[in-house]
Short mmCIF file of C-alpha atoms and ligand atoms in Angstrom, two decimals:
data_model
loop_
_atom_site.label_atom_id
_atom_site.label_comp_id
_atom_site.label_asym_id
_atom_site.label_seq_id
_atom_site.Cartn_x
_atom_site.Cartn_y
_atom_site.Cartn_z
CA UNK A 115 107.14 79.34 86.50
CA UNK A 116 108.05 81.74 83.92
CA UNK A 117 110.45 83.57 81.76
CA UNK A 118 109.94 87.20 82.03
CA UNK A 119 112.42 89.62 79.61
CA UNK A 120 113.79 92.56 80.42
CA UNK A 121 115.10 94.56 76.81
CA UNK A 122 116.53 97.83 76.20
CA UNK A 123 114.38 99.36 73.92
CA UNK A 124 116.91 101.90 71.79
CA UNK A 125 120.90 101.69 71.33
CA UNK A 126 121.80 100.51 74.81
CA UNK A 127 122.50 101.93 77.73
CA UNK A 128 118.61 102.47 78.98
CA UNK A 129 119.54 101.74 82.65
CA UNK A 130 118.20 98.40 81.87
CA UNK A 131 120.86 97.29 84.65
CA UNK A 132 119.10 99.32 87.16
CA UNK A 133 115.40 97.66 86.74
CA UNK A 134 116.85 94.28 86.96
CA UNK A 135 118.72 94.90 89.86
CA UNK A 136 115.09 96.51 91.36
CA UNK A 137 113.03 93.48 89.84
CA UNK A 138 115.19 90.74 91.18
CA UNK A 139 113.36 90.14 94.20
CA UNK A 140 110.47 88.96 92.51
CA UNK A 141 113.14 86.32 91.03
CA UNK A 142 114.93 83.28 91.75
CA UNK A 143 117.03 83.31 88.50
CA UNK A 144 118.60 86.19 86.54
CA UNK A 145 120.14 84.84 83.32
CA UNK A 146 122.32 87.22 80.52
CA UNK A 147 121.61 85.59 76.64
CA UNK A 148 123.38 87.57 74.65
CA UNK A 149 126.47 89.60 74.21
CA UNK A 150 129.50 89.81 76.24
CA UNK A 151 131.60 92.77 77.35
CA UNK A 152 130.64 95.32 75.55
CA UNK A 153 128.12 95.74 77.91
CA UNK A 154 128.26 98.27 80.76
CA UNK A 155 125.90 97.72 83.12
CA UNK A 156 125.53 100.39 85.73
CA UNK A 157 124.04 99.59 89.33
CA UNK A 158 124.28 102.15 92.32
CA UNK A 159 123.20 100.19 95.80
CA UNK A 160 123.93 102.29 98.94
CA UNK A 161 125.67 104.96 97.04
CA UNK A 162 128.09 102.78 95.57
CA UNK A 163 128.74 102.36 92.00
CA UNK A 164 129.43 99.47 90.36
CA UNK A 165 129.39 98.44 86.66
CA UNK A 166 128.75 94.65 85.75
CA UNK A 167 129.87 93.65 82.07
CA UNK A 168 129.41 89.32 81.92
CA UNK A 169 127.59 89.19 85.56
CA UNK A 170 124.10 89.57 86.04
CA UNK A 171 122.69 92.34 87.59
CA UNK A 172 120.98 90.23 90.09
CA UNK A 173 124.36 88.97 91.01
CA UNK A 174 123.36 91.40 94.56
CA UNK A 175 120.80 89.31 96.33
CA UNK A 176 121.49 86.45 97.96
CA UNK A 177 118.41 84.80 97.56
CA UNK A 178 118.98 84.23 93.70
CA UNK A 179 121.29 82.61 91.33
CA UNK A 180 122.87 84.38 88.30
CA UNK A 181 123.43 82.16 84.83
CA UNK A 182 125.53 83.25 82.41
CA UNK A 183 124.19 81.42 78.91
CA UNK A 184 124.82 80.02 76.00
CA UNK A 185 124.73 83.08 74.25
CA UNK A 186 127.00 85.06 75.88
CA UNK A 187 130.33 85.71 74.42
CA UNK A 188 132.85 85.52 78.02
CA UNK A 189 136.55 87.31 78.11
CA UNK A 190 138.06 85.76 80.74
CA UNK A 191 139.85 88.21 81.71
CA UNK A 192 136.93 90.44 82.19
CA UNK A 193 135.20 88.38 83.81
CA UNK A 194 137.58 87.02 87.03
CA UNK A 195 138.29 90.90 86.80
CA UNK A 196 134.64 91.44 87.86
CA UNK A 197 134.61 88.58 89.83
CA UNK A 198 137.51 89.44 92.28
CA UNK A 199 136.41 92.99 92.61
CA UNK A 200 133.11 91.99 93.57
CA UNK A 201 134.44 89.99 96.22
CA UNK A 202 136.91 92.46 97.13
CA UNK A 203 133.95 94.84 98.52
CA UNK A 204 132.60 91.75 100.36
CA UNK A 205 130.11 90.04 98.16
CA UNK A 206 129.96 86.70 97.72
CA UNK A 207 129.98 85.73 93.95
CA UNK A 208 130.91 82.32 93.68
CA UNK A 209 127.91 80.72 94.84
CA UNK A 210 125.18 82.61 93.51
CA UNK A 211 126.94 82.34 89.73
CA UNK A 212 126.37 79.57 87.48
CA UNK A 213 128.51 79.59 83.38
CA UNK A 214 126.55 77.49 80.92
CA UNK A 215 129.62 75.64 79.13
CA UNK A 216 128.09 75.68 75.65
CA UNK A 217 128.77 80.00 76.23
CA UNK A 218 132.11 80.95 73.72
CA UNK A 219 135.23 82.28 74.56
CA UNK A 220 136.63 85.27 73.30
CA UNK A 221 140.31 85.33 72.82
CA UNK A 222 142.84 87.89 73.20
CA UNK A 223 143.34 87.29 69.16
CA UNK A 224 139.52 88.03 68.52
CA UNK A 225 139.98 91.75 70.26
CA UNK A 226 143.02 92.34 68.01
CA UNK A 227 141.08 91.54 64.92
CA UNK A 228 138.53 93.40 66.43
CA UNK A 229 140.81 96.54 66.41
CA UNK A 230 142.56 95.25 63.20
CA UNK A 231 139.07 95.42 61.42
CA UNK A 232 137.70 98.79 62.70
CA UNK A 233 141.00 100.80 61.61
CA UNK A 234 140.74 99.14 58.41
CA UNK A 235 137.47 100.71 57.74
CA UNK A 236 138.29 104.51 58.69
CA UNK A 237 135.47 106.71 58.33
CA UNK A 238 132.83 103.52 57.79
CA UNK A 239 133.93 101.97 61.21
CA UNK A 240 131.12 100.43 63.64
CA UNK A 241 132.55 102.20 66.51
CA UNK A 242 132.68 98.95 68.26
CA UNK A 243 133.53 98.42 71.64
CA UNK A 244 136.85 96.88 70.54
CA UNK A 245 135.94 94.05 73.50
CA UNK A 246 136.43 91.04 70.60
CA UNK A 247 132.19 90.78 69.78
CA UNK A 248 132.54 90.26 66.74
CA UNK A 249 135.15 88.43 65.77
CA UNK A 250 134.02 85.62 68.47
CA UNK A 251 130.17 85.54 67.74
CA UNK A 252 131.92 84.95 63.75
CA UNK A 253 133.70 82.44 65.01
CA UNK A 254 130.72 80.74 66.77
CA UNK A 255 128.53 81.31 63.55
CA UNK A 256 131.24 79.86 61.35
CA UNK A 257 132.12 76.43 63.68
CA UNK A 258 135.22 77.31 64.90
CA UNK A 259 134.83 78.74 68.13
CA UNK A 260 136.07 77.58 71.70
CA UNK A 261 133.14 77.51 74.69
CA UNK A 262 133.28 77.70 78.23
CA UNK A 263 132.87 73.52 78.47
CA UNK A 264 135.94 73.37 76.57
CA UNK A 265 138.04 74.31 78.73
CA UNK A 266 137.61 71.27 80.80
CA UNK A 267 138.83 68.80 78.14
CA UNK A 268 142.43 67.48 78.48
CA UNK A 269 143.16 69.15 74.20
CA UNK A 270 141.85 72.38 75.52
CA UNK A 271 145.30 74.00 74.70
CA UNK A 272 145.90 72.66 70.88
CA UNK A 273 142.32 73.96 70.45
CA UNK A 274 143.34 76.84 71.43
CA UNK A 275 146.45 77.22 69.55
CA UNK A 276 144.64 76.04 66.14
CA UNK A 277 142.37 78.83 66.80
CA UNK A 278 144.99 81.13 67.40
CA UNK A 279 146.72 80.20 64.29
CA UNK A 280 143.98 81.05 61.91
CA UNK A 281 143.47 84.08 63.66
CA UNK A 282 147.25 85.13 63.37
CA UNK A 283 146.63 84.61 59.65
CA UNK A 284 143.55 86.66 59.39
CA UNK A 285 145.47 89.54 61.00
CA UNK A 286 148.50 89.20 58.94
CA UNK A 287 145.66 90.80 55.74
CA UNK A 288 145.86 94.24 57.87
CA UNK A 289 148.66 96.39 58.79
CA UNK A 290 150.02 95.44 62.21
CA UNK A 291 149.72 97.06 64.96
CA UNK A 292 151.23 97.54 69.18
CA UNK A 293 149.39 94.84 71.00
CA UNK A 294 151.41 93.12 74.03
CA UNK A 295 149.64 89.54 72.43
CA UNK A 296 152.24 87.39 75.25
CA UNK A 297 150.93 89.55 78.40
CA UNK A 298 147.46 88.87 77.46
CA UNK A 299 147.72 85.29 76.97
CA UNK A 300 149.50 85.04 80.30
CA UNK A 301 146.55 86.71 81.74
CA UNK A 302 143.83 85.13 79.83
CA UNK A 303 145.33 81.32 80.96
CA UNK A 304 145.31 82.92 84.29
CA UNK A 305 141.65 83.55 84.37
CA UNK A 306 140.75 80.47 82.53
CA UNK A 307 142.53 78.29 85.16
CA UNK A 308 140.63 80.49 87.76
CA UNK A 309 137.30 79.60 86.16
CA UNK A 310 137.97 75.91 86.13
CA UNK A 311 136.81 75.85 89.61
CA UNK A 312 133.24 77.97 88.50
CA UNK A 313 130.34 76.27 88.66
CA UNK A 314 129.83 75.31 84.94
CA UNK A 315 127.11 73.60 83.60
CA UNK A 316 124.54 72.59 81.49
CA UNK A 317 122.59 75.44 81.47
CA UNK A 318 119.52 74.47 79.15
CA UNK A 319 119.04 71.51 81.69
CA UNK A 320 119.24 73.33 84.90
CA UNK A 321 116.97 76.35 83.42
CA UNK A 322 114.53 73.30 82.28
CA UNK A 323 114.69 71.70 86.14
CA UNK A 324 114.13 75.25 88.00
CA UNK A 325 111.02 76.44 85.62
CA UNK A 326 109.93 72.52 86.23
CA UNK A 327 110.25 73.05 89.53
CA UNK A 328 108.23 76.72 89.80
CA UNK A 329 110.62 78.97 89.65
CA UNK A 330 110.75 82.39 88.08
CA UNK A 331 113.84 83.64 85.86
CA UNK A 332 114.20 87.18 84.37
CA UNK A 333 116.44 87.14 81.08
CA UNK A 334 118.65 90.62 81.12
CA UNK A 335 119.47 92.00 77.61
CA UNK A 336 122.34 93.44 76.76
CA UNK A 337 122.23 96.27 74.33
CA UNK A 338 119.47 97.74 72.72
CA UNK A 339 117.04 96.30 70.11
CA UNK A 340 118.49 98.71 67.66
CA UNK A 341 121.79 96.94 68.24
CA UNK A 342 120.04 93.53 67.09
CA UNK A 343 121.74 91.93 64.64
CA UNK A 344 119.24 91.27 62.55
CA UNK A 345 116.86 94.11 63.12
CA UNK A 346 118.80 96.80 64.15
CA UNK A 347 120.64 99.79 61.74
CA UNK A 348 123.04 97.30 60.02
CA UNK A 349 125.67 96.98 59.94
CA UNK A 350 126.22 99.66 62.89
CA UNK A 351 124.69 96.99 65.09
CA UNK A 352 126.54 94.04 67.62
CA UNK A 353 126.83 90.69 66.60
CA UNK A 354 123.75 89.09 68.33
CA UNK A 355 120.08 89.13 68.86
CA UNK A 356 118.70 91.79 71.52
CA UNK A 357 115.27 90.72 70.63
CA UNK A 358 112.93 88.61 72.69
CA UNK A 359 113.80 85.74 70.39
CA UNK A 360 117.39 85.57 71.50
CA UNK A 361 116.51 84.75 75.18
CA UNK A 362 115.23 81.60 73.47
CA UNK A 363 118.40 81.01 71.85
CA UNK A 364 120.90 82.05 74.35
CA UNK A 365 119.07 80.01 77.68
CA UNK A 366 117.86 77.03 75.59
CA UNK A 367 114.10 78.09 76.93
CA UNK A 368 111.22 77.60 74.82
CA UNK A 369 109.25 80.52 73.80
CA UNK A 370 105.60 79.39 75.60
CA UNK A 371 107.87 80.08 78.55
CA UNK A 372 108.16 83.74 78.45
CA UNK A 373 105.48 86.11 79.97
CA UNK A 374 106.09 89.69 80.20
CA UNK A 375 108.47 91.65 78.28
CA UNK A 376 110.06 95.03 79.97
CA UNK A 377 110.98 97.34 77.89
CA UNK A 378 113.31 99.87 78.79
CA UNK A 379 113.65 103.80 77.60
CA UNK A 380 115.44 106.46 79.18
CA UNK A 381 112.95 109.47 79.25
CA UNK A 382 114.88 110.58 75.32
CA UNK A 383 117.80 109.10 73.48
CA UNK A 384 121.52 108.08 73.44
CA UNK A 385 123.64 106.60 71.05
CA UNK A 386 127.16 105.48 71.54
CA UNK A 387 129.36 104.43 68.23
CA UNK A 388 128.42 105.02 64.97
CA UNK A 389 125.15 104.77 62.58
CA UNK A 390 122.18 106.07 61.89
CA UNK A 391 120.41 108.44 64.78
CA UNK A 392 117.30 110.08 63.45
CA UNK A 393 116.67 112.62 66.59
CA UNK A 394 120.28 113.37 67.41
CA UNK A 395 120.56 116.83 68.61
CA UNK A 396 123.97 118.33 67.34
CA UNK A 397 122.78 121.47 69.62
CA UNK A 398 122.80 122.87 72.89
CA UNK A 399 120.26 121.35 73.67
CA UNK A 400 122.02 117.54 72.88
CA UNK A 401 124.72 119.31 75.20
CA UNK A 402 122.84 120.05 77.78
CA UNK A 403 121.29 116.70 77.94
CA UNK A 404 124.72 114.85 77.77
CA UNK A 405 125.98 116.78 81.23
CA UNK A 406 122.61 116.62 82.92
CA UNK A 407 122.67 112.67 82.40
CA UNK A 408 126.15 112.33 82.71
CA UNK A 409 126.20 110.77 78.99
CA UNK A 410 129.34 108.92 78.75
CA UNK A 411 129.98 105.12 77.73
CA UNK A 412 130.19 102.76 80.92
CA UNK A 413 132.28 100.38 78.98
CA UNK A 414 134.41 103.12 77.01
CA UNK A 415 134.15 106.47 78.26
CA UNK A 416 132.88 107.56 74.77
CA UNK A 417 130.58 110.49 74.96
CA UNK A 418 127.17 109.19 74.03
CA UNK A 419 125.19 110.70 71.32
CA UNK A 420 121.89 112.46 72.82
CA UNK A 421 118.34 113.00 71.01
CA UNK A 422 115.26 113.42 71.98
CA UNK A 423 112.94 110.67 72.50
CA UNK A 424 112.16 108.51 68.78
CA UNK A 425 108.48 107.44 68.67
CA UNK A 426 108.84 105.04 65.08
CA UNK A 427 112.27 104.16 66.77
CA UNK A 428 110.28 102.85 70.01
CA UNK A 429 106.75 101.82 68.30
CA UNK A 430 109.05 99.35 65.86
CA UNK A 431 111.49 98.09 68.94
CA UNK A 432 108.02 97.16 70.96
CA UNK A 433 106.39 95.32 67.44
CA UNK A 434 109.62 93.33 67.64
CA UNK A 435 110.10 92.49 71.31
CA UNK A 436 105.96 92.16 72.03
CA UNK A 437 106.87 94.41 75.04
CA UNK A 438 104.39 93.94 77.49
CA UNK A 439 105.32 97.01 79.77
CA UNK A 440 107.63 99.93 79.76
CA UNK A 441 110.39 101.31 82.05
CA UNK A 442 111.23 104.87 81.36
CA UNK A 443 114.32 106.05 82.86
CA UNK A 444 116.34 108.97 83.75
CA UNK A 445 113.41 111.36 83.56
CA UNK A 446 114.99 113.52 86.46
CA UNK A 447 117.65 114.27 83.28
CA UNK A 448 114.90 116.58 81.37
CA UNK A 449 114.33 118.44 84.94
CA UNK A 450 115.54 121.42 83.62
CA UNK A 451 114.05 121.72 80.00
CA UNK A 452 111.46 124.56 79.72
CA UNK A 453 109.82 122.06 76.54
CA UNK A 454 110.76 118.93 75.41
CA UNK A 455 110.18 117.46 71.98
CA UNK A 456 109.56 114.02 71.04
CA UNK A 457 110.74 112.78 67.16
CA UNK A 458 107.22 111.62 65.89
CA UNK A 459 107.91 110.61 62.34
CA UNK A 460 110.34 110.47 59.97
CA UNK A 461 110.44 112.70 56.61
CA UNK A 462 110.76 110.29 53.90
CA UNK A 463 110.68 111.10 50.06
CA UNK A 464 107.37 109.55 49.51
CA UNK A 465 105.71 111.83 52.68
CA UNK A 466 105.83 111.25 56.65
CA UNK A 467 106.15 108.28 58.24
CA UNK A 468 105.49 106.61 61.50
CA UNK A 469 107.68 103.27 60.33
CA UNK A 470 111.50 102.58 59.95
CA UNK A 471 112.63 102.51 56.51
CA UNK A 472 115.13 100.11 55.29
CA UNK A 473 118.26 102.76 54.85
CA UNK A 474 117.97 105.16 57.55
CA UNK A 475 120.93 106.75 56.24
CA UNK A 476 119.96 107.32 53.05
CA UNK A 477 115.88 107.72 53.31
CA UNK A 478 115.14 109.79 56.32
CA UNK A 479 115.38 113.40 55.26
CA UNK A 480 114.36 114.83 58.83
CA UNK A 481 112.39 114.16 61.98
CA UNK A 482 109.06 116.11 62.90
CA UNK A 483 109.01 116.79 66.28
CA UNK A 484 105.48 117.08 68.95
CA UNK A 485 106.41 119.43 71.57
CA UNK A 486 105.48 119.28 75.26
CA UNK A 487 105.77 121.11 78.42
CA UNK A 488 108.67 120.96 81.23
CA UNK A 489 108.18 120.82 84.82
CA UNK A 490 111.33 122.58 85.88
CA UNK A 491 111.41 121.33 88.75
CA UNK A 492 113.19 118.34 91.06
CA UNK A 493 111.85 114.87 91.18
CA UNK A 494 113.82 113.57 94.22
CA UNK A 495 111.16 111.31 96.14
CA UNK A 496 108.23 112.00 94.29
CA UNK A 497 105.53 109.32 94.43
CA UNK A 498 103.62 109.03 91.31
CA UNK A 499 100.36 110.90 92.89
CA UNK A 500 102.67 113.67 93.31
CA UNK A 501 104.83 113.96 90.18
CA UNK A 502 104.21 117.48 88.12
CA UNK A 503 100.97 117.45 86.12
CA UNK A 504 103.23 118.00 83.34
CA UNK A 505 105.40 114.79 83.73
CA UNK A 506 102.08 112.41 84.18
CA UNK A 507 100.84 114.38 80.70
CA UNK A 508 104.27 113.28 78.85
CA UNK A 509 103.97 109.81 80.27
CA UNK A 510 100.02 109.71 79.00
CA UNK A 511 101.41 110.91 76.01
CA UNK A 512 104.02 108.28 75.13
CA UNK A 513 101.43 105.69 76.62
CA UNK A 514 99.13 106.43 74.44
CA UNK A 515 101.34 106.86 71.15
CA UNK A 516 102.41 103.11 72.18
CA UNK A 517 100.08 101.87 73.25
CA UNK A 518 101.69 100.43 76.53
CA UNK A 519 102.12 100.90 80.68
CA UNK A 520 104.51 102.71 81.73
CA UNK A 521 104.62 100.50 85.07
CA UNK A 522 108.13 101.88 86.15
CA UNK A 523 109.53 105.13 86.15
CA UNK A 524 113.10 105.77 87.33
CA UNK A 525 114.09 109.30 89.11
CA UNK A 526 117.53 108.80 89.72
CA UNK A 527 120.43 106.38 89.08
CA UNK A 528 120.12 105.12 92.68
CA UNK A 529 118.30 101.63 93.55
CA UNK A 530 115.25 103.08 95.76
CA UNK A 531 114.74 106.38 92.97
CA UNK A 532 112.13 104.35 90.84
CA UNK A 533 108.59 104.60 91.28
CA UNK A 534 106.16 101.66 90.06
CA UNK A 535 102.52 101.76 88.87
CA UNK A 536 100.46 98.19 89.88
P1 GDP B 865 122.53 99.81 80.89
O1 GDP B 865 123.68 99.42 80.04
O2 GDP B 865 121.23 99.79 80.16
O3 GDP B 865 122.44 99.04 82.18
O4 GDP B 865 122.76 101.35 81.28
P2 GDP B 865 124.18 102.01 81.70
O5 GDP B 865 124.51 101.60 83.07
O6 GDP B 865 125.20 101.82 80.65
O7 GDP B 865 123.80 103.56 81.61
C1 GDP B 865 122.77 104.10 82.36
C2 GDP B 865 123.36 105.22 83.22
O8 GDP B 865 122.31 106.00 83.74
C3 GDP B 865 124.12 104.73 84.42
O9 GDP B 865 125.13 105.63 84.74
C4 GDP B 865 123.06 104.69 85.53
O10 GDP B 865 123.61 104.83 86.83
C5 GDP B 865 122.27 105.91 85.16
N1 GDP B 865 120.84 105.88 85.50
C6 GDP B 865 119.97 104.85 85.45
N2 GDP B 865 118.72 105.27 85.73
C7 GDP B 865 118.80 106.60 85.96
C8 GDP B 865 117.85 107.61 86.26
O11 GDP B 865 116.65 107.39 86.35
N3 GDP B 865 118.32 108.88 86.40
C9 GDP B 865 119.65 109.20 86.27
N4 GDP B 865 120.02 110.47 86.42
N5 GDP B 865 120.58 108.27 85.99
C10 GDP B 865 120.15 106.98 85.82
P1 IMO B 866 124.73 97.89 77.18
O1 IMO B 866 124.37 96.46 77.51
C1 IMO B 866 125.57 100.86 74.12
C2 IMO B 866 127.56 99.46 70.49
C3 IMO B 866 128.97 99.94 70.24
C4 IMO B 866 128.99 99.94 68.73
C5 IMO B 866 128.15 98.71 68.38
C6 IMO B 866 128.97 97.46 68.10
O2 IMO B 866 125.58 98.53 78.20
O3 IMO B 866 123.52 98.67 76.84
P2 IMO B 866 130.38 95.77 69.60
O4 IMO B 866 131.45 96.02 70.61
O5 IMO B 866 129.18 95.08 70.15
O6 IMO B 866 130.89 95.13 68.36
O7 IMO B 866 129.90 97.25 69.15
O8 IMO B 866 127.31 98.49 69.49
N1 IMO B 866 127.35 98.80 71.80
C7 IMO B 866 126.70 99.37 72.82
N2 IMO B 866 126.19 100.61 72.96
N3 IMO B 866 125.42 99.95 75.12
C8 IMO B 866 125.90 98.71 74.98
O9 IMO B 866 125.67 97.74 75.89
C9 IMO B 866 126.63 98.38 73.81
N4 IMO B 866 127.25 97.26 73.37
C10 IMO B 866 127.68 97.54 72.13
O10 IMO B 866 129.17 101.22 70.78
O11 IMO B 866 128.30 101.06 68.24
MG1 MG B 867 125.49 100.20 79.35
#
């Protein structure tokens, strides 16, 4: 009877969708805390792709039920969008899904002052995913939001409208822009009639009944602790907490609850949006790891930023989230790299440095950079016995500059490519 956490240990996208769906066996509960629809969460079961953005990715086993909590931000749209496609491949959805109602509701009005406010800042602009994030999680902060559990109460449409308003006069500060505001309504009543008959509830209750009871529940982040609000490269960050802490805040679980904490790195870096990216490669070599990984946005499309790996980047993400084991993933992307360097500190003003500074805009100068050896060579069913001497003396490497297991190490985007160390 415990919570264990699975995190994405850089600026999101890790594969973190992958693990979970891998782990979820050992589950009877996979809950999302935090964030909404900007994430893109990629799963590939029997060579089919899908990408989950409010489900969890345990949402494929029928043994376990999925919660969506409190501190998830929901589109409507997006989700019954998810929900019907889901069950238009044959998977059933509806029972294994459970909405917490104190979750909030993001309106069509909070993704057009979402766009409103990232054209408004040209060249300084987040690079958001333009799903509404923001705008909604201010909303929540400043006590003004609507939530799932709302939408059951017979006022649910003057709340609405109220909400509306004061949005319509926020927007009217920026120039105005195309945005078909009618069709999305239309839609976005549509889905909210559609979740009326979801199975909504009060989720701190039934999480405090199953873990009562013995059960297990994995919390799957969205993002990437360099995302966090509070920790991350503000203010190119999301609006909520990646960290361990926010699975606290976003189930209504108590923190002597949780037990292990996953951390999950792809095998070197990505970025999507804008900020701060110490190890960026603006080279060939960031090239050739972009087409190798196939480096481009699930949510957006956006080609993602590429690096190589960011040792104070990783070393401050595990201090924060007390990760307990790592996940490295898409190591089959560096098959081809004669060497491959690893960012090991940052060149600060004052001298090297194995810590974040406050401004990583304005105080990191450079990156120095350890070098290691390729393996040039395929890793297609490998067992870990039989990976390259050189991969097992880049994993002992980053274990060791950590100071943590790697206990899983993915091959390949597929479910059964992943290799785990007991
Ligand atoms: P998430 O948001 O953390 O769940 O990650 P995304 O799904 O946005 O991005 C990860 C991408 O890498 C997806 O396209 C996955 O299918 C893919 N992927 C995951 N693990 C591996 C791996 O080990 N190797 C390769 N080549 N691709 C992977
Ligand atoms: P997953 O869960 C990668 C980034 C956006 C932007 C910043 C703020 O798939 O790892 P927002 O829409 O949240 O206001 O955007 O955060 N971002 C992500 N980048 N993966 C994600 O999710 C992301 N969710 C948001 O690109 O830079
Ligand atoms: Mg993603």
């Amino acid at each position: 009877m415990a919570v264990d956490v699975l995190l994405g240990l850089q600026w999101g996208d890790e594969g973190k969708g992958k693990i979970v769906d891998f782990l979820a066996d050992r589950y009877q509960l996979v809950c999302r805390f935090q964030g909404g629809p900007n994430a893109g969460h990629t799963l590939w079961i029997d060579g089919k792709k899908t990408v989950l953005h409010t489900i969890p990715s345990g949402i494929f086993h029928s043994h376990l039920t999925n919660v969506i909590g409190n501190g998830v931000v929901i589109d409507p749209i997006t989700l019954m969008k998810e929900i019907t496609a889901l069950e238009a491949s044959g998977n059933e959805v509806r029972s294994r899904l459970k909405i917490a109602k104190k979750a909030h509701l993001i309106l069509p009005t909070h993704k057009m002052l979402d766009m409103a406010s990232e054209a408004s800042k040209g060249e300084a602009k987040i690079g958001s995913t333009l799903r509404g994030i923001g705008p909604c999680y201010m909303d929540k902060t400043g006590r003004n939001g609507l939530r799932i559990g709302d939408i059951l109460s017979a006022n649910f449409d003057s709340k609405y409208n109220a909400l509306k308003e004061k949005h319509e006069h926020l927007l009217r500060l920026y120039p105005a822009f195309d945005f078909n505001l009618a069709g999305e309504e239309k839609l976005w009543f549509e889905a909210i009639q559609q979740i009326r008959s979801l199975d909504l509830i009060d989720a701190e209750y039934y999480l405090a009944d199953a873990l009562k009871s013995g059960k297990n529940i994995l919390a799957e982040g969205a993002q990437g602790i360099m995302l966090d609000i509070d920790f991350g490269t503000y203010p190119y960050v999301t609006s909520s907490n990646t960290i361990t802490s926010g699975v606290c805040s976003g189930l209504g679980v108590p923190p002597s609850c949780i037990r292990e904490v996953i951390g999950v790195t792809k095998a070197y870096c990505t970025r999507v949006g804008s900020g701060p990216f110490p190890s960026e490669l603006l080279d060939e070599d960031g090239n050739r790891i972009r087409e190798a990984g196939n480096e481009f946005g699930s949510t957006t499309g956006r080609p993602r930023r590429c690096g190589w790996l960011d040792l104070p980047q990783l070393k401050y993400a595990a201090m924060i989230t007390g990760t307990t084991h790592l996940a490295i993933t898409k190591l089959d992307v560096l098959n081809n790299f004669e060497e491959i360097a690893v960012a090991e500190k940052y060149k600060l003003e004052a001298g090297d440095s194995e810590n974040i500074p406050y401004d990583l805009i304005d105080e990191v100068k450079g990156v120095s950079h350890s070098q290691h050896k390729g393996w040039m060579r395929d890793l297609a069913s490998d067992t870990y016995d039989n990976l390259p001497q050189e991969v097992k003396q880049y994993l002992k490497y980053l274990e060791q500059k950590l100071g943590l297991p790697i206990t899983y190490i993915s091959t390949g985007p597929g479910r059964e490519e992943l290799i785990v160390r007991q």
